[in-house]
Coordinates of C-alpha atoms in Angstrom, one line a residue:
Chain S
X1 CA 0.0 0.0 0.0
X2 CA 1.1 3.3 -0.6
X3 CA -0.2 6.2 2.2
X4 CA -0.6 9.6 2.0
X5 CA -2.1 11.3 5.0
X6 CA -2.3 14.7 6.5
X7 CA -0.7 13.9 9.9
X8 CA -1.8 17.0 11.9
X9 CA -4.4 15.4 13.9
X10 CA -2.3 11.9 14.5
X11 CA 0.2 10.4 17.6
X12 CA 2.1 9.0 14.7
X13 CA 2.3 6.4 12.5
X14 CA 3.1 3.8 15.2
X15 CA 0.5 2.5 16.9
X16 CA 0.8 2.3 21.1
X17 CA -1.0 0.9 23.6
X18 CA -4.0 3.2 24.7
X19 CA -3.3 5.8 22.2
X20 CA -6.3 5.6 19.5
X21 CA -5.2 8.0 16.6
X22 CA -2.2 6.4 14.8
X23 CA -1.9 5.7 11.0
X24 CA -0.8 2.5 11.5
X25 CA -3.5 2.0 14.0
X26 CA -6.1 3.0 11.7
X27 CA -5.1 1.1 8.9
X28 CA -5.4 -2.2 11.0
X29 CA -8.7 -1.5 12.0
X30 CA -10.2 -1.3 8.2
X31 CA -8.0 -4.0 7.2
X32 CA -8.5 -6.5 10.2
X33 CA -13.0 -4.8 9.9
X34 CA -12.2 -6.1 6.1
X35 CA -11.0 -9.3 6.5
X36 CA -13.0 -10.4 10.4
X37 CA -9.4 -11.1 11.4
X38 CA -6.6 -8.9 13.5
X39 CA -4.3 -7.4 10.5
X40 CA -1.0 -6.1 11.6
X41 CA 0.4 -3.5 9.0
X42 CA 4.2 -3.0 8.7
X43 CA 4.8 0.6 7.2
X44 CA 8.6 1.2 5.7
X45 CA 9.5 3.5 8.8
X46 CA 8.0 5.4 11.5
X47 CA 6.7 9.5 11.2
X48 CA 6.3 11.3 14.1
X49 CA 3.4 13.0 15.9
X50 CA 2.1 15.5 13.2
X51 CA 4.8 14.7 9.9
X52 CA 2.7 13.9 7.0
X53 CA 3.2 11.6 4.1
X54 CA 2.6 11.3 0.2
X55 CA 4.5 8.5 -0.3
X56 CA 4.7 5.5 2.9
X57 CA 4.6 2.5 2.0
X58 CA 3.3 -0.4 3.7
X59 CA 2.4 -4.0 3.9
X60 CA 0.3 -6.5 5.7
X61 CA -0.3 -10.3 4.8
X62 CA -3.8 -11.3 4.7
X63 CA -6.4 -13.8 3.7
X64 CA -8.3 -12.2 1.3
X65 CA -9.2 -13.0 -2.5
X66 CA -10.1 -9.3 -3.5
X67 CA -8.8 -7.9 -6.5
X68 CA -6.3 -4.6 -5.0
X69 CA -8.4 -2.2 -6.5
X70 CA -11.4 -3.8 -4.6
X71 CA -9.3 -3.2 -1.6
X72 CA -8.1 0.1 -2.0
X73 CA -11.8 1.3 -2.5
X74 CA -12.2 -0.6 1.1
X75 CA -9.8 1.3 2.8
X76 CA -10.6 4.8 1.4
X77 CA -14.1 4.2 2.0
X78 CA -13.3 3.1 6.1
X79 CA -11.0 5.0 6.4
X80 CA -11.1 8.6 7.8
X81 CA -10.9 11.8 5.0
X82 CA -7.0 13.0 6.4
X83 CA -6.0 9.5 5.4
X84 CA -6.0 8.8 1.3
X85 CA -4.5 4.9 0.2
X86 CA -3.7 5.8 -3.1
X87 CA -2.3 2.5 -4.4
X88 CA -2.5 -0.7 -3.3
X89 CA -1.0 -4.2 -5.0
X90 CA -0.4 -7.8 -4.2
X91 CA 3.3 -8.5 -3.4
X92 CA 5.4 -11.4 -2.7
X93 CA 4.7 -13.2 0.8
X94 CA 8.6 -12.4 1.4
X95 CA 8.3 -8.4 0.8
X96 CA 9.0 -6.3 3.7
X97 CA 8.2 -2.6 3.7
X98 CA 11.0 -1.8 5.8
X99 CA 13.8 -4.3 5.3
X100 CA 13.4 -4.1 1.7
X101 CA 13.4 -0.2 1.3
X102 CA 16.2 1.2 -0.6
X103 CA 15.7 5.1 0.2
X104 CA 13.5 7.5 1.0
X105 CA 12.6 10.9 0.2
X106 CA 11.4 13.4 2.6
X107 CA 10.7 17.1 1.9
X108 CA 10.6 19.9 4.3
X109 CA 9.2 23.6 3.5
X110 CA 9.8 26.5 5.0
X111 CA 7.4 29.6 5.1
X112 CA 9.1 33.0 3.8
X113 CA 6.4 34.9 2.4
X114 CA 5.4 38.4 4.3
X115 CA 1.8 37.1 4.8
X116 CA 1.0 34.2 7.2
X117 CA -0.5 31.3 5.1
X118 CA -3.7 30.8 5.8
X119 CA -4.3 27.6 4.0
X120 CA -1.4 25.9 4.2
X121 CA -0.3 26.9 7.7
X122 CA -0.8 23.0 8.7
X123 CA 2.1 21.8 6.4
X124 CA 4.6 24.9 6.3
X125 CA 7.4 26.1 9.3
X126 CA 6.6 30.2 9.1
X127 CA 10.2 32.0 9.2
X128 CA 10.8 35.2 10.6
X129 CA 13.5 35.9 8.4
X130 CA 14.5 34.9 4.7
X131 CA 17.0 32.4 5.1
X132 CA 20.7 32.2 2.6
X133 CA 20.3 29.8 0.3
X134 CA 23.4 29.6 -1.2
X135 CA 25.2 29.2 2.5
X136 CA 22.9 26.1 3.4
X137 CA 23.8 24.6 -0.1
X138 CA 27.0 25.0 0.5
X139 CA 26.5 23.2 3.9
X140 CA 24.3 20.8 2.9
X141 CA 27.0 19.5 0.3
X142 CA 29.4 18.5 3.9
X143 CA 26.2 16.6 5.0
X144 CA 25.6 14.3 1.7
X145 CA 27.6 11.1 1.5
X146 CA 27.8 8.6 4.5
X147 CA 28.7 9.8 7.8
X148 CA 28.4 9.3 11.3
X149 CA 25.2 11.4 11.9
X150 CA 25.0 11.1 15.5
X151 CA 25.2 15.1 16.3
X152 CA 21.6 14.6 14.2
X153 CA 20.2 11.7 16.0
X154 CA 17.6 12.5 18.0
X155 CA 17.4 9.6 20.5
X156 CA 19.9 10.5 23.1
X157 CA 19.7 6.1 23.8
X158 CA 20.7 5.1 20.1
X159 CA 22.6 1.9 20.4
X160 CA 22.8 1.0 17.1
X161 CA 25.0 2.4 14.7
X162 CA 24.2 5.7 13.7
X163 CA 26.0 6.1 10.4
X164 CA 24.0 6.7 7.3
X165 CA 23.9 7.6 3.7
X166 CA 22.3 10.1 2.2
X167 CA 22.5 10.5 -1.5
X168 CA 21.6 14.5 -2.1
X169 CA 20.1 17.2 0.0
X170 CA 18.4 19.7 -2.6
X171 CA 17.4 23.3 -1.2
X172 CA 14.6 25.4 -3.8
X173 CA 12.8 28.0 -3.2
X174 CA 9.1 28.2 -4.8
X175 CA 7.4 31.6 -4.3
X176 CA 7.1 31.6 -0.8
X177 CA 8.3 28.8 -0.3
X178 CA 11.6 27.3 0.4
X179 CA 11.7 23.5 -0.2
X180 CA 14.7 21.2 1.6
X181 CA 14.4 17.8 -0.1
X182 CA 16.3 14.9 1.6
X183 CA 16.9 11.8 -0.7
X184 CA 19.3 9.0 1.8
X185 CA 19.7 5.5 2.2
X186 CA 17.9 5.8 5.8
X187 CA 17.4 8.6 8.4
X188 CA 17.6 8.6 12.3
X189 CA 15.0 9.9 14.4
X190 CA 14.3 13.6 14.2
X191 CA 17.5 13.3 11.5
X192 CA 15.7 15.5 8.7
X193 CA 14.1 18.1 11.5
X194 CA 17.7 18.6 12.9
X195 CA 19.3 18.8 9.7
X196 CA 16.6 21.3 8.4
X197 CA 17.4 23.7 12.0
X198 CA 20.8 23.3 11.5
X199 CA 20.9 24.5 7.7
X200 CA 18.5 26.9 8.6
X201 CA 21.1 28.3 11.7
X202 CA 23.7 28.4 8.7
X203 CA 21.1 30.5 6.2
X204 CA 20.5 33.1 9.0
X205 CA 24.5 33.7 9.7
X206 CA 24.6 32.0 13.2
X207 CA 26.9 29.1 11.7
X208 CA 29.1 28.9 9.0
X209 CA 29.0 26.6 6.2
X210 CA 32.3 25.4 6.3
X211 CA 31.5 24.2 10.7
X212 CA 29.7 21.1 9.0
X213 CA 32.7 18.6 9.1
X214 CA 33.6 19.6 12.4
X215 CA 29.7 19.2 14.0
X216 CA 29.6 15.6 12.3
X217 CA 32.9 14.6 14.1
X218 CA 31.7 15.9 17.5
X219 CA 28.7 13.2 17.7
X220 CA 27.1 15.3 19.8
X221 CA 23.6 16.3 19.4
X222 CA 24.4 19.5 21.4
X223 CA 26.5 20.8 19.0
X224 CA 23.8 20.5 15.9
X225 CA 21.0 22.9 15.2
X226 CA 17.3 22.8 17.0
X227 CA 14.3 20.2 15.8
X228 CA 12.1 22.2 13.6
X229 CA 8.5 21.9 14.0
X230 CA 6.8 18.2 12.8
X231 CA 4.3 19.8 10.8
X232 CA 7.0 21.4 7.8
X233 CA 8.1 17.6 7.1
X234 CA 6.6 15.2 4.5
X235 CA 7.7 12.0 3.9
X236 CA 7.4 12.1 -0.1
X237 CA 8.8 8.6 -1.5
X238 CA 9.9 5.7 -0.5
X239 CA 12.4 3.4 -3.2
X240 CA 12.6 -0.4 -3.4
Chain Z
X1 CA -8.7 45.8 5.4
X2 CA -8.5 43.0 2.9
X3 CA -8.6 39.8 4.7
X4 CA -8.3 35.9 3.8
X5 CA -8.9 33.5 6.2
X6 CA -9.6 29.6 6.6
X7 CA -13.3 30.0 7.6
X8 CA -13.4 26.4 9.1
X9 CA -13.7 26.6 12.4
X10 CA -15.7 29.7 12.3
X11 CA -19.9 30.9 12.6
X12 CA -19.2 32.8 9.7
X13 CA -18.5 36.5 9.3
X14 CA -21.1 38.2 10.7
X15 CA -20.3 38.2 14.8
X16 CA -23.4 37.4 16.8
X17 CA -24.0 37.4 20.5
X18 CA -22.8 35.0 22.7
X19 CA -20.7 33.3 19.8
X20 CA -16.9 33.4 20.0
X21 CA -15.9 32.2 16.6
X22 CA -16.3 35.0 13.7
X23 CA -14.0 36.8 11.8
X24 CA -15.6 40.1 12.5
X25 CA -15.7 39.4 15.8
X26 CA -11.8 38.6 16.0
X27 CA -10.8 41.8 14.2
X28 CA -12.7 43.7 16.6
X29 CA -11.5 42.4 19.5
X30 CA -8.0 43.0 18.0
X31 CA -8.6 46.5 16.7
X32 CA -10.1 47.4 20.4
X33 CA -7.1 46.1 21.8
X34 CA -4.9 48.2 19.9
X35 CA -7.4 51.3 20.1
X36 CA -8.1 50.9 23.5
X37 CA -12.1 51.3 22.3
X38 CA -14.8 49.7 20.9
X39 CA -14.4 49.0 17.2
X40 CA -17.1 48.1 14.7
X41 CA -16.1 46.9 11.5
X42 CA -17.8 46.9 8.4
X43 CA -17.6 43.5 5.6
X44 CA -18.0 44.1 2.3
X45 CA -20.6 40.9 2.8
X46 CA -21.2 38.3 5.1
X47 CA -19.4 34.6 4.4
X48 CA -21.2 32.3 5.9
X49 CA -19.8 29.0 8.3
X50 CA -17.2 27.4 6.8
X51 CA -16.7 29.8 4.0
X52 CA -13.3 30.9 2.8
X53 CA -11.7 34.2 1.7
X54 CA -8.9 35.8 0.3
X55 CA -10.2 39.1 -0.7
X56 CA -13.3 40.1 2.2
X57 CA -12.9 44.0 2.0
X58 CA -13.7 45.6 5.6
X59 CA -13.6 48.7 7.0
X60 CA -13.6 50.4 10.5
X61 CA -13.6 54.3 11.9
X62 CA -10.7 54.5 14.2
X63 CA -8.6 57.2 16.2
X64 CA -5.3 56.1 15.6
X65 CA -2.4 57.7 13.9
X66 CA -0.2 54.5 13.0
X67 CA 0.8 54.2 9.7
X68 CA -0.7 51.3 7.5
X69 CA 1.9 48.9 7.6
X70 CA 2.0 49.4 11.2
X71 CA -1.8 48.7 12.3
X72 CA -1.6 45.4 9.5
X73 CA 1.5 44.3 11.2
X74 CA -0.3 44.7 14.6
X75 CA -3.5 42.8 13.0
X76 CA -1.3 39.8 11.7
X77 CA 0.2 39.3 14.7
X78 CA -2.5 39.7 17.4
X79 CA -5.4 37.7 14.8
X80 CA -5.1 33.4 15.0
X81 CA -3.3 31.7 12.0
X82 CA -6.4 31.5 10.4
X83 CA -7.1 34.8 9.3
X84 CA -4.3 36.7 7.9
X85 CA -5.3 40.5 7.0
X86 CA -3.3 41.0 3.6
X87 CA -3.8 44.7 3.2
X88 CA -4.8 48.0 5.1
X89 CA -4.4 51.2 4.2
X90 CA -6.4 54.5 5.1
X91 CA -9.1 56.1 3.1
X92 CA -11.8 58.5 3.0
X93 CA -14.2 58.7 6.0
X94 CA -17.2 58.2 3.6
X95 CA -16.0 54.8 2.4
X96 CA -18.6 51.9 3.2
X97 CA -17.2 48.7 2.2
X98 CA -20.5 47.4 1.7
X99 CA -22.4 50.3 0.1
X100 CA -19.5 50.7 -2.1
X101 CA -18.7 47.4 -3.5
X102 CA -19.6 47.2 -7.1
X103 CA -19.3 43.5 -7.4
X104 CA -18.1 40.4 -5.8
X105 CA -15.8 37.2 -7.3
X106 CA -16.5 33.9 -5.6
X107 CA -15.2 30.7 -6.5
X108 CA -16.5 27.5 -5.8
X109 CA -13.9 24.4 -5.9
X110 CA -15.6 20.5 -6.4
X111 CA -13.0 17.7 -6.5
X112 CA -13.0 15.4 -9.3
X113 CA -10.0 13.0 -8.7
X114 CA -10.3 9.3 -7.9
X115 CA -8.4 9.5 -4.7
X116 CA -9.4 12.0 -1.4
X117 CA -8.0 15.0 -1.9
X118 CA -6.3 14.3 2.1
X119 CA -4.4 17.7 1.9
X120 CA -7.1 20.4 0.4
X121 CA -9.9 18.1 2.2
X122 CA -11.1 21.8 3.8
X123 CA -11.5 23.7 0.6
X124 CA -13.0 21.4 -1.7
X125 CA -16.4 19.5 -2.1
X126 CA -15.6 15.8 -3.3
X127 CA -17.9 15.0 -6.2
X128 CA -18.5 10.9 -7.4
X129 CA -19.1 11.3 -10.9
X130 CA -17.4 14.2 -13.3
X131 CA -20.3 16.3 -14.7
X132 CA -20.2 17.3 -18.2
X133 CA -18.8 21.1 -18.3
X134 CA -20.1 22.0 -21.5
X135 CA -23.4 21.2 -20.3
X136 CA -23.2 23.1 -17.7
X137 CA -21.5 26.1 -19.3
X138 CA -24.8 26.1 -21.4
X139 CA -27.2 26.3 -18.4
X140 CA -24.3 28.7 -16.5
X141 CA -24.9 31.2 -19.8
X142 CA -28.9 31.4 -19.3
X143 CA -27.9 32.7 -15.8
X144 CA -25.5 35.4 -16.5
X145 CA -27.0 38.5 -16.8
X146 CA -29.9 40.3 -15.1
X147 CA -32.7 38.3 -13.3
X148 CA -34.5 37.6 -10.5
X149 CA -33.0 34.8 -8.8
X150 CA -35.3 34.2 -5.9
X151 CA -35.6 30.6 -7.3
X152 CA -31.8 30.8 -6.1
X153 CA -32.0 32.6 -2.5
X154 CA -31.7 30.9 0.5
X155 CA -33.6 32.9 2.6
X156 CA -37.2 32.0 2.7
X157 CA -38.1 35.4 4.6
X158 CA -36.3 37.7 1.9
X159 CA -38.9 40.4 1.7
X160 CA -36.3 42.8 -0.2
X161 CA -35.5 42.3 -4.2
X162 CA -34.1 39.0 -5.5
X163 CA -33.3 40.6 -8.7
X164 CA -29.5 40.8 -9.3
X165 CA -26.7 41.0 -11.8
X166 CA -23.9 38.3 -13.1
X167 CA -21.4 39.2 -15.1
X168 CA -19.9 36.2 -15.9
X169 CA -19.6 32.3 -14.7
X170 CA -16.8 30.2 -15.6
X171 CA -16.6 27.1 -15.2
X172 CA -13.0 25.2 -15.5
X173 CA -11.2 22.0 -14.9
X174 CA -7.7 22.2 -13.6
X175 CA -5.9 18.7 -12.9
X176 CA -8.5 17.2 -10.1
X177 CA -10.6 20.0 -9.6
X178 CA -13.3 21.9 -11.3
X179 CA -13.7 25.6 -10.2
X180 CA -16.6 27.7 -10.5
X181 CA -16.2 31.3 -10.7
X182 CA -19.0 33.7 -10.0
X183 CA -18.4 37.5 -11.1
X184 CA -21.3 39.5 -9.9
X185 CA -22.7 43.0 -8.6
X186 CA -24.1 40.9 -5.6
X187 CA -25.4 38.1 -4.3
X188 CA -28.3 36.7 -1.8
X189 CA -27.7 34.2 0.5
X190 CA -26.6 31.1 -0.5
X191 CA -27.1 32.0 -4.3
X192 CA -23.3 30.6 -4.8
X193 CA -24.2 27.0 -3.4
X194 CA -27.4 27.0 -5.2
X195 CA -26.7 27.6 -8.7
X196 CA -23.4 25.5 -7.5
X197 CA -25.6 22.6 -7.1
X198 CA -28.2 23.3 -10.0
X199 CA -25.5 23.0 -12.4
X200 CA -23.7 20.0 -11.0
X201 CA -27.2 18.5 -11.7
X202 CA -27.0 19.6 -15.4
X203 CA -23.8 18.1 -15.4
X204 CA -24.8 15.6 -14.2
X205 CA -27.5 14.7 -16.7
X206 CA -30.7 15.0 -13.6
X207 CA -31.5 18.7 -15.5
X208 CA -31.4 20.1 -19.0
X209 CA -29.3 23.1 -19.5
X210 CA -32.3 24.3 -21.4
X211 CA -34.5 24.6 -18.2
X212 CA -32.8 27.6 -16.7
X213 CA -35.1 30.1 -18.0
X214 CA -38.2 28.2 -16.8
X215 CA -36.3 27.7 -13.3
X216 CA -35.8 31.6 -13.5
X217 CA -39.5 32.3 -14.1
X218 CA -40.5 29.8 -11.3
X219 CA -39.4 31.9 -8.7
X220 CA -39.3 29.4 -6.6
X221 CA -36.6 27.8 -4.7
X222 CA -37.9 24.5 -4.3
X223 CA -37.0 23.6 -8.0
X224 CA -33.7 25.1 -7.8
X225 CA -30.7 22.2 -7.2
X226 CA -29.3 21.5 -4.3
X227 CA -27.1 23.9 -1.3
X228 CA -24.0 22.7 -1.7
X229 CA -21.5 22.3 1.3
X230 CA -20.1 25.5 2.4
X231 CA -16.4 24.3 2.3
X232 CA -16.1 24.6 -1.0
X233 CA -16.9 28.3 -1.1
X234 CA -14.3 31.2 -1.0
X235 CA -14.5 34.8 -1.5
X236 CA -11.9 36.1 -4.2
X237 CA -12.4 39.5 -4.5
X238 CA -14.5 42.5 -4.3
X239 CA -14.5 45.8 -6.8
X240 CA -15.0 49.0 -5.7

């Protein structure tokens, strides 16, 4: 299945115990309503409270003779209107939506324009101030390749490793909109909010470009940027 | 003033006692908070719940010698994040932004794709089938121009004229959408939604574009189409 949801109103994709609004949590419920039987779903990798998605991908084994398309019409039907399947297909028994993905894609945009916006203010970080573009190129070309991102890494109890690959970091602006698009191999948690504070810290003259080697050999998450808000981040794509 | 705002959460424009949630309402209390008085502001119209805009024209009689930019800057940050007031400037004492509004632009959005549109879910009505726009560009041209549209109002009490002007409807598909845009001297309540729904029944083959004039002459609203939801709504513009 692939997901798209608006992810302002949800703990997450993960579903936990007692919390009710999850992706994940909803998908189960149509799926396991659909079939009579409990469905787990196993989505390619976890969003956070309020990150939205165009492009998760996720799969769950089940008894079922349906054609997909008979499926998908299921789901969207069940399903509430902030949460849109928009393809679904039958897939070997061995496929695993996170073992077997390749890379992912996730965008963030920033807000620049002079007037608050109204209608997308759910999916936008507003900025004060207009942001160097060049500068956070320039820094974001230290942070492609594979490196030790622990100074990005969120979860202060990692114990695996925390190297990864990312494959380009591209940084557009759109009208009033400036676009960071992350394409790696993987991402740690909070990886894409803390690289996106961090470039940002760069764009507004509070770090220089040219600090990024040294802040990926410290390893230390004190020394990176701050988490921008969840709602700025879409995860867009995910390859297999 | 010109103001857009997300009218989703709101009772409308119009403020009304003992109800929190109206636009008008908000930029008075704002505009008495920075006037240290009670402000009355005057719409070029009245949205109603759940109507957009992106051009409501309003004015208000105030003792304050700020310059424009400094009394929108004051708005924008004082008013929630779903109203954003995108212009302000001063002007003559006799202005009336109702009296003097020689015509109004609404457009009216219906969603034609085959998946939920999850991220415009607020600002569009979903249709199942795709009505035939030619058709209803034929029935939209026997309601341009001058007539009385009390088949096409709302209110069942209107004891004032029904007769009114439109300029122009267009009627467009862009990717998944279709957008309906009314350019009139006026309105009454609800005419939007109602010829909105009357021609998504042409469209859809449940009317003949060759009816309109008889549905004119009825004068009646009970053979008009459907109200359709208010989400779909927005207020573009209004000439003066």
């Amino acid at each position: 299945m692939i997901i798209a949801y608006d992810g302002s109103r949800y703990y997450g994709w993960e579903h936990q115990p007692d919390i009710e609004l999850t992706i994940q949590g909803k998908l189960e419920g149509v799926l396991s309503r659909m079939t009579g039987k409990d469905v787990a779903v196993t989505g390619a990798g976890r969003t956070d409270a309020g990150v939205h998605s165009i492009g998760m991908t996720a799969n769950a084994h089940i008894d079922c003779d349906l054609p997909a398309g008979q499926i998908q019409d299921y789901l969207n039907r069940y399903l509430p209107e902030d949460i849109c399947v928009t393809d679904v297909s039958y897939v070997s028994d061995r496929f695993h939506s996170r073992y077997n993905a390749r890379g992912k894609v996730y965008r963030y945009t920033c807000w620049v324009g002079n007037l608050k916006p109204v209608f997308e203010r759910k999916y936008v970080y507003v900025l004060e101030k207009r942001p160097d573009i060049e500068k956070m190129r320039k820094a974001a070309a230290y942070l492609t390749g594979t490196h030790d991102f622990a100074s990005f890494c969120g979860n202060p109890h990692m114990k695996k490793s925390t190297v990864r690959e990312i494959f380009s970091i591209s940084i557009v602006q759109k009208g009033d909109k400036i676009e960071f698009t992350y394409h790696g191999r993987g991402f740690l948690q909070y990886m894409v909010r803390i690289l996106t504070g961090t470039l940002l810290e760069v764009g507004l003259g509070k770090r220089n470009p040219d600090s990024m080697p040294a802040l990926i050999e410290a390893g230390n998450r004190q020394e990176a940027g701050y988490t921008v808000p969840a709602k700025g981040l879409c995860l867009m794509q995910v390859d297999y």
